[in-house]
Amino acid sequence: VTSLLFDESGEHTVTVYVKKEDGSVSEGKTVSFKIDNKAPEFGTTKYPENIKVIDGYVIGKDAFDISIPVSDEYSDIAKVTYVMGTITGNVSLVDGVAVITVPKGYNGDIIIKAIDNAGNETTKSLSVDAGASNGFIVEATAPIVNVTANGAGLKDMYHCEELEAIEVTVTDQGTVVSGLASIKYTLAGKETVV
């Protein structure tokens, strides 16, 4: 009995013949098989154009979809899963692309895992993939703006002859906050962005 070791990934075909001492040779017996030692691969993740990376966070205003191509060279993809906070789910592949919806109000990382039919697996952090080490923030709560002049509310200022100071307080609110991108004001017809 002779053993042959095949450990290289790919498609293999082996034909075995037996030759007897008298010189006669048996018919060949052919066996084809695949070996898969290679984990699945993720392609370039696609995020919507309106998504931004700020201070290590992927920030979106509303729920959005992330598309991730997933492929396996030898045994095809058996399963794609994700972990989003305390939620674990399966992802269907359509034309080799997994789509994960990040819901409004989500704050955290998303981990995706692909497993091929041979049991090899690959895991990827989607926020790190986007260049954001801290995770995702999806929120659309408008900030609160409060304006005072000379220490009083503006409604009390109609009788003021001289304006010494205007103070603007902006507060980002909600359970998940993305921070302020800019403050814009108009004074005497001139718009200024801070």
mmCIF file of C-alpha atoms in Angstrom:
data_model
loop_
_atom_site.group_PDB
_atom_site.id
_atom_site.type_symbol
_atom_site.label_atom_id
_atom_site.label_comp_id
_atom_site.label_asym_id
_atom_site.label_seq_id
_atom_site.Cartn_x
_atom_site.Cartn_y
_atom_site.Cartn_z
ATOM 1 C CA VAL A 1 0.000 0.000 0.000
ATOM 2 C CA THR A 2 1.312 3.411 -0.953
ATOM 3 C CA SER A 3 0.142 6.702 0.513
ATOM 4 C CA LEU A 4 0.235 9.987 -1.325
ATOM 5 C CA LEU A 5 0.007 13.298 0.509
ATOM 6 C CA PHE A 6 -1.688 16.220 -1.195
ATOM 7 C CA ASP A 7 -1.657 19.442 0.803
ATOM 8 C CA GLU A 8 -1.640 22.126 -1.870
ATOM 9 C CA SER A 9 -4.908 23.994 -2.387
ATOM 10 C CA GLY A 10 -6.535 23.459 -5.738
ATOM 11 C CA GLU A 11 -8.161 20.864 -7.962
ATOM 12 C CA HIS A 12 -6.274 17.598 -8.262
ATOM 13 C CA THR A 13 -6.722 14.513 -10.418
ATOM 14 C CA VAL A 14 -4.927 11.241 -9.683
ATOM 15 C CA THR A 15 -4.934 8.192 -11.926
ATOM 16 C CA VAL A 16 -3.674 4.962 -10.353
ATOM 17 C CA TYR A 17 -2.389 1.967 -12.330
ATOM 18 C CA VAL A 18 -1.199 -1.310 -10.910
ATOM 19 C CA LYS A 19 1.556 -3.263 -12.637
ATOM 20 C CA LYS A 20 1.980 -6.907 -11.756
ATOM 21 C CA GLU A 21 5.254 -8.883 -11.742
ATOM 22 C CA ASP A 22 4.259 -10.528 -15.020
ATOM 23 C CA GLY A 23 4.132 -7.082 -16.662
ATOM 24 C CA SER A 24 0.381 -6.757 -16.998
ATOM 25 C CA VAL A 25 -1.110 -3.341 -16.122
ATOM 26 C CA SER A 26 -4.564 -2.728 -14.732
ATOM 27 C CA GLU A 27 -6.971 -0.222 -16.094
ATOM 28 C CA GLY A 28 -6.431 3.169 -14.564
ATOM 29 C CA LYS A 29 -8.669 4.343 -11.765
ATOM 30 C CA THR A 30 -9.073 8.149 -11.806
ATOM 31 C CA VAL A 31 -10.122 10.248 -8.829
ATOM 32 C CA SER A 32 -10.628 14.025 -8.879
ATOM 33 C CA PHE A 33 -10.804 16.138 -5.718
ATOM 34 C CA LYS A 34 -10.283 19.618 -4.325
ATOM 35 C CA ILE A 35 -8.154 20.736 -1.406
ATOM 36 C CA ASP A 36 -8.868 24.083 0.204
ATOM 37 C CA ASN A 37 -6.398 25.383 2.793
ATOM 38 C CA LYS A 38 -7.039 29.010 1.913
ATOM 39 C CA ALA A 39 -9.435 31.230 3.869
ATOM 40 C CA PRO A 40 -12.128 33.292 2.110
ATOM 41 C CA GLU A 41 -11.254 36.829 1.075
ATOM 42 C CA PHE A 42 -13.068 40.123 1.472
ATOM 43 C CA GLY A 43 -12.939 42.672 -1.319
ATOM 44 C CA THR A 44 -13.061 46.434 -0.939
ATOM 45 C CA THR A 45 -15.886 47.499 1.355
ATOM 46 C CA LYS A 46 -18.229 50.098 -0.132
ATOM 47 C CA TYR A 47 -19.845 52.751 2.031
ATOM 48 C CA PRO A 48 -22.406 55.370 0.886
ATOM 49 C CA GLU A 49 -20.901 58.669 -0.269
ATOM 50 C CA ASN A 50 -22.514 60.647 2.555
ATOM 51 C CA ILE A 51 -20.725 58.621 5.257
ATOM 52 C CA LYS A 52 -17.826 60.399 6.952
ATOM 53 C CA VAL A 53 -14.917 59.275 9.120
ATOM 54 C CA ILE A 54 -14.354 61.792 11.932
ATOM 55 C CA ASP A 55 -12.195 61.311 15.030
ATOM 56 C CA GLY A 56 -12.010 57.561 14.519
ATOM 57 C CA TYR A 57 -15.761 57.039 13.943
ATOM 58 C CA VAL A 58 -17.731 56.142 10.818
ATOM 59 C CA ILE A 59 -20.592 58.656 11.028
ATOM 60 C CA GLY A 60 -23.924 58.519 9.241
ATOM 61 C CA LYS A 61 -27.144 60.462 9.661
ATOM 62 C CA ASP A 62 -29.613 57.700 8.784
ATOM 63 C CA ALA A 63 -29.478 53.919 8.471
ATOM 64 C CA PHE A 64 -27.194 52.879 5.619
ATOM 65 C CA ASP A 65 -25.975 49.770 3.809
ATOM 66 C CA ILE A 66 -22.406 48.516 3.653
ATOM 67 C CA SER A 67 -21.481 46.231 0.712
ATOM 68 C CA ILE A 68 -18.609 43.751 1.045
ATOM 69 C CA PRO A 69 -17.530 41.416 -1.773
ATOM 70 C CA VAL A 70 -16.732 37.930 -0.404
ATOM 71 C CA SER A 71 -14.980 35.202 -2.396
ATOM 72 C CA ASP A 72 -13.315 31.838 -2.002
ATOM 73 C CA GLU A 73 -11.055 30.419 -4.670
ATOM 74 C CA TYR A 74 -11.532 26.698 -4.080
ATOM 75 C CA SER A 75 -14.615 25.619 -2.123
ATOM 76 C CA ASP A 76 -17.026 28.581 -2.294
ATOM 77 C CA ILE A 77 -18.606 30.466 0.595
ATOM 78 C CA ALA A 78 -20.753 28.435 2.978
ATOM 79 C CA LYS A 79 -21.799 31.183 5.373
ATOM 80 C CA VAL A 80 -21.310 34.883 6.148
ATOM 81 C CA THR A 81 -22.194 36.218 9.611
ATOM 82 C CA TYR A 82 -21.868 39.534 11.408
ATOM 83 C CA VAL A 83 -21.802 40.814 14.973
ATOM 84 C CA MET A 84 -23.192 44.306 15.601
ATOM 85 C CA GLY A 85 -23.161 45.017 19.332
ATOM 86 C CA THR A 86 -25.366 42.324 20.870
ATOM 87 C CA ILE A 87 -26.938 41.375 17.530
ATOM 88 C CA THR A 88 -25.582 38.424 15.545
ATOM 89 C CA GLY A 89 -26.952 37.658 12.114
ATOM 90 C CA ASN A 90 -26.442 35.806 8.861
ATOM 91 C CA VAL A 91 -25.845 37.655 5.624
ATOM 92 C CA SER A 92 -27.018 36.405 2.240
ATOM 93 C CA LEU A 93 -24.638 36.753 -0.673
ATOM 94 C CA VAL A 94 -26.026 38.199 -3.898
ATOM 95 C CA ASP A 95 -23.586 37.879 -6.785
ATOM 96 C CA GLY A 96 -20.770 37.420 -4.261
ATOM 97 C CA VAL A 97 -21.594 40.570 -2.275
ATOM 98 C CA ALA A 98 -22.734 40.701 1.366
ATOM 99 C CA VAL A 99 -24.868 43.703 2.384
ATOM 100 C CA ILE A 100 -25.197 44.752 6.026
ATOM 101 C CA THR A 101 -27.591 47.498 7.100
ATOM 102 C CA VAL A 102 -26.336 49.733 9.912
ATOM 103 C CA PRO A 103 -29.477 50.925 11.742
ATOM 104 C CA LYS A 104 -30.202 54.443 12.925
ATOM 105 C CA GLY A 105 -29.065 54.849 16.527
ATOM 106 C CA TYR A 106 -26.300 52.245 16.326
ATOM 107 C CA ASN A 107 -23.030 53.009 18.102
ATOM 108 C CA GLY A 108 -20.202 50.436 17.976
ATOM 109 C CA ASP A 109 -18.163 48.209 15.712
ATOM 110 C CA ILE A 110 -19.331 45.634 13.185
ATOM 111 C CA ILE A 111 -17.414 42.384 12.733
ATOM 112 C CA ILE A 112 -18.047 40.245 9.648
ATOM 113 C CA LYS A 113 -16.946 36.613 9.270
ATOM 114 C CA ALA A 114 -16.899 34.447 6.131
ATOM 115 C CA ILE A 115 -16.639 30.640 6.276
ATOM 116 C CA ASP A 116 -15.975 28.504 3.204
ATOM 117 C CA ASN A 117 -17.225 24.957 2.573
ATOM 118 C CA ALA A 118 -13.902 23.532 3.824
ATOM 119 C CA GLY A 119 -14.348 25.306 7.181
ATOM 120 C CA ASN A 120 -11.696 28.013 6.642
ATOM 121 C CA GLU A 121 -12.732 31.406 7.978
ATOM 122 C CA THR A 122 -11.808 35.083 7.770
ATOM 123 C CA THR A 123 -12.907 37.873 10.116
ATOM 124 C CA LYS A 124 -12.845 41.622 9.480
ATOM 125 C CA SER A 125 -13.689 44.757 11.499
ATOM 126 C CA LEU A 126 -15.690 47.045 9.234
ATOM 127 C CA SER A 127 -14.949 50.246 11.159
ATOM 128 C CA VAL A 128 -11.188 49.636 11.072
ATOM 129 C CA ASP A 129 -11.575 48.828 7.370
ATOM 130 C CA ALA A 130 -13.090 52.301 6.891
ATOM 131 C CA GLY A 131 -10.155 53.930 8.681
ATOM 132 C CA ALA A 132 -12.118 54.398 11.908
ATOM 133 C CA SER A 133 -10.713 52.737 14.994
ATOM 134 C CA ASN A 134 -13.645 53.575 17.286
ATOM 135 C CA GLY A 135 -16.682 52.174 15.442
ATOM 136 C CA PHE A 136 -19.881 53.454 13.883
ATOM 137 C CA ILE A 137 -22.225 56.251 14.972
ATOM 138 C CA VAL A 138 -25.579 56.604 13.210
ATOM 139 C CA GLU A 139 -27.674 59.483 14.498
ATOM 140 C CA ALA A 140 -29.807 62.306 13.183
ATOM 141 C CA THR A 141 -30.652 64.338 16.282
ATOM 142 C CA ALA A 142 -30.258 68.052 15.560
ATOM 143 C CA PRO A 143 -28.181 70.072 18.033
ATOM 144 C CA ILE A 144 -29.848 72.590 20.376
ATOM 145 C CA VAL A 145 -28.836 76.218 19.799
ATOM 146 C CA ASN A 146 -29.240 78.889 22.497
ATOM 147 C CA VAL A 147 -28.358 82.544 21.804
ATOM 148 C CA THR A 148 -28.021 85.289 24.418
ATOM 149 C CA ALA A 149 -26.920 88.915 24.107
ATOM 150 C CA ASN A 150 -25.491 90.954 26.974
ATOM 151 C CA GLY A 151 -26.399 88.011 29.197
ATOM 152 C CA ALA A 152 -30.116 88.051 28.330
ATOM 153 C CA GLY A 153 -32.270 86.200 25.836
ATOM 154 C CA LEU A 154 -32.706 87.927 22.473
ATOM 155 C CA LYS A 155 -36.423 88.503 22.987
ATOM 156 C CA ASP A 156 -35.480 90.904 25.799
ATOM 157 C CA MET A 157 -33.028 92.852 23.601
ATOM 158 C CA TYR A 158 -35.403 95.028 21.550
ATOM 159 C CA HIS A 159 -34.802 97.986 23.876
ATOM 160 C CA CYS A 160 -31.000 97.566 24.035
ATOM 161 C CA GLU A 161 -29.039 100.494 22.606
ATOM 162 C CA GLU A 162 -25.655 98.859 22.684
ATOM 163 C CA LEU A 163 -24.732 95.243 22.074
ATOM 164 C CA GLU A 164 -21.663 94.173 24.013
ATOM 165 C CA ALA A 165 -21.574 90.422 23.437
ATOM 166 C CA ILE A 166 -23.510 87.645 21.767
ATOM 167 C CA GLU A 167 -23.043 84.190 23.215
ATOM 168 C CA VAL A 168 -24.048 81.092 21.266
ATOM 169 C CA THR A 169 -24.267 77.753 23.042
ATOM 170 C CA VAL A 170 -24.622 74.618 20.930
ATOM 171 C CA THR A 171 -25.337 71.255 22.539
ATOM 172 C CA ASP A 172 -25.256 67.951 20.689
ATOM 173 C CA GLN A 173 -27.867 65.691 22.222
ATOM 174 C CA GLY A 174 -29.260 62.177 22.062
ATOM 175 C CA THR A 175 -28.099 58.791 23.264
ATOM 176 C CA VAL A 176 -25.575 58.591 20.433
ATOM 177 C CA VAL A 177 -23.835 61.799 19.390
ATOM 178 C CA SER A 178 -21.649 62.411 16.373
ATOM 179 C CA GLY A 179 -20.284 65.829 17.304
ATOM 180 C CA LEU A 180 -20.593 69.193 15.610
ATOM 181 C CA ALA A 181 -19.225 69.644 12.107
ATOM 182 C CA SER A 182 -19.509 73.443 11.966
ATOM 183 C CA ILE A 183 -21.413 76.486 13.204
ATOM 184 C CA LYS A 184 -22.646 78.987 10.640
ATOM 185 C CA TYR A 185 -24.001 82.467 11.351
ATOM 186 C CA THR A 186 -25.005 85.519 9.351
ATOM 187 C CA LEU A 187 -24.293 89.058 10.618
ATOM 188 C CA ALA A 188 -25.110 92.154 8.555
ATOM 189 C CA GLY A 189 -25.672 89.978 5.487
ATOM 190 C CA LYS A 190 -22.262 88.260 5.735
ATOM 191 C CA GLU A 191 -22.231 84.488 6.288
ATOM 192 C CA THR A 192 -19.452 83.042 8.446
ATOM 193 C CA VAL A 193 -18.672 79.393 9.197
ATOM 194 C CA VAL A 194 -16.801 78.559 12.382
#
